[in-house]
Amino acid sequence: MVAEPAGPEEAPEDRKPLSDEATSEFALPEGMVPEPPPEPEGSAFVVPEGLAAEPASPEPEGSAFATPSTYSAKDSPPAFTPAYGVPLARLPHNAPWQDRMRTMLRLPVGDRPVPEAPASKDETGPSVPRVLDLTLRIGELLLAGGEGAEDVEAAMFAICRSYGLDRCEPTVTFTLLSITYQPSLVDDPVTANRTVRRRGTDYTRLEAVYQLLADINAPAHEVSPEEAYRRLAEIRRNRHPYPGWVLTAAAGVLAGAASTLLGGGPWVFFVAALGAVLGDRLAWLCAGRGLPEFYQFLVAAMPPAAMGVLLTLLHADLRPSAVITGGLFALIPGRALVAAVQDGLTGFYITASARLLEVAYFFVAIVVGVLSVLYVAVQFDAQLNPEGALSPAERPVTQIVSSMVLCATFAILLQQSRGTVLFATLNGGVAWVVYASIAVTAEGSTVMATAFAAGLVGLFGQLMARYHHTSSLPYVTAAIGPLLPGSATYFGVLAIAQNNLDQGFASLAKAAALALAIAIGVNLGGELARLFMRAPGAGSARSAAKRTRGF
């Protein structure tokens, strides 16, 4: 028989619970005070226990812990990245490719629309190094031809995007082009660069490059990299549309037309043209010997000044100041000045500074060339008096015709195609009419008249460029010829030669103000064309950099 197991022993009196209620080993022992709950964030300013809380007083103005007076939790602005995400930018295909590329360049890389995938997934795209090299070669032609840095970047981005390289970043400075492509965040970037060592003025070549860009960006055209290379080689090999003797004759006619614009007659026209032809030939000779452009400008400015001094010494009843001023019109670097101011206004400050420095060097070369001749003339007691040219005779018909001839010959010097010469000539004639109406007829400010006339030139030129899907330079650069500050430059140099330094520097400062008015007016006119006369269906805004407000 099995005995029943003994039950548990009864606990001693000192170990029995004090009550019949259930207890836990996590219960606080008797006499212990629980810790207070953790204080919320920002509780460093909570009043400690035991201290009487003083009535709340508003924080002084400017305190970091005071609630802004305009803040409302109910009407608080949304976060920078909303919960529903950032809407994708959609760019219409019927907008000009320049506007679409400028818009995408100013978007972050992650917000740019991705190009459409090819129809066949097995189809492989072109080689990345080959596309980057093609992009740099085309960008080099555009930058060397005088295009602005923003337009060159837009063209480079358009080429890469057309061949499927959407994650690329082009960078343009005055002498260096670079582009970086990174397929994804985990892949190594591919970077290529190219140095621009030679610059030339050939707007016919520039138009051909823009036609190639239009074909590369057009959905109806499928231009392979090999075809683009072939067309690019043809553009480089093409001869200039005008031979050298035509360019020299155009320089002479330009100087003669400018002297007639300032009140000269037929003999003044002939003498000014002869001086400009001699200066152009000397500049070509220096270029063939490898001399820098500074000395080429210096030498080219000396023959027109010498012809004016010769007329003074011969006591000819002509206008020597008109002869000298006419010879300076073909030398003032208006194209480079407009490009420099455009780069500065669009945020490319390094390129703008370099171009302005180049313009300053050319301007100093012209001043030194003319000043050297005038200083020698003063030593021979040549009676150079600018008073006769300060009030030119008002001959509206003659001056309008002279301004149009000046623009036509300027367009030939820029190697423009024959189709753009006519519009540039008409655009320049309109600019002179507007300038003369404000500055001469209404006796207004010459700086304001110059800026207004240059604004119309930029507006009409940009409209024609958008219509033909090409660059605006062929329609703008030659048209600003009659507005160039040749007279102010000559009077400043003459005053310095005659030891009137205050008057001379004041006149040179006026010439600089007129030049800046031309550049800003041209740029503003082009921006107005993009702002108010957008292409049909172009719904995307071309956002620009915002004001920094001093930060």
mmCIF file of C-alpha atoms in Angstrom, residues 240-254 277 280-281 284 408-416 418:
data_model
loop_
_atom_site.group_PDB
_atom_site.id
_atom_site.type_symbol
_atom_site.label_atom_id
_atom_site.label_comp_id
_atom_site.label_asym_id
_atom_site.label_seq_id
_atom_site.Cartn_x
_atom_site.Cartn_y
_atom_site.Cartn_z
ATOM 1 C CA HIS A 240 33.979 81.111 -95.607
ATOM 2 C CA PRO A 241 31.208 82.595 -97.772
ATOM 3 C CA TYR A 242 33.221 85.738 -98.586
ATOM 4 C CA PRO A 243 36.865 85.938 -99.722
ATOM 5 C CA GLY A 244 39.462 88.123 -98.060
ATOM 6 C CA TRP A 245 39.278 91.007 -100.522
ATOM 7 C CA VAL A 246 35.500 91.273 -99.963
ATOM 8 C CA LEU A 247 36.060 91.488 -96.212
ATOM 9 C CA THR A 248 38.638 94.243 -96.666
ATOM 10 C CA ALA A 249 36.318 96.194 -98.941
ATOM 11 C CA ALA A 250 33.468 95.728 -96.466
ATOM 12 C CA ALA A 251 35.643 97.170 -93.677
ATOM 13 C CA GLY A 252 36.327 100.245 -95.826
ATOM 14 C CA VAL A 253 32.675 100.768 -96.755
ATOM 15 C CA LEU A 254 31.692 100.331 -93.105
ATOM 16 C CA VAL A 277 41.343 99.372 -95.574
ATOM 17 C CA ASP A 280 42.580 95.973 -91.975
ATOM 18 C CA ARG A 281 45.507 94.946 -94.185
ATOM 19 C CA TRP A 284 45.937 90.722 -91.421
ATOM 20 C CA ALA A 408 25.076 95.296 -94.240
ATOM 21 C CA THR A 409 28.857 95.577 -94.350
ATOM 22 C CA PHE A 410 29.090 94.602 -90.675
ATOM 23 C CA ALA A 411 27.112 91.447 -91.485
ATOM 24 C CA ILE A 412 29.570 90.613 -94.267
ATOM 25 C CA LEU A 413 32.493 91.015 -91.854
ATOM 26 C CA LEU A 414 30.753 88.547 -89.529
ATOM 27 C CA GLN A 415 30.573 86.000 -92.392
ATOM 28 C CA GLN A 416 26.784 85.808 -92.274
ATOM 29 C CA ARG A 418 23.128 86.059 -97.533
#
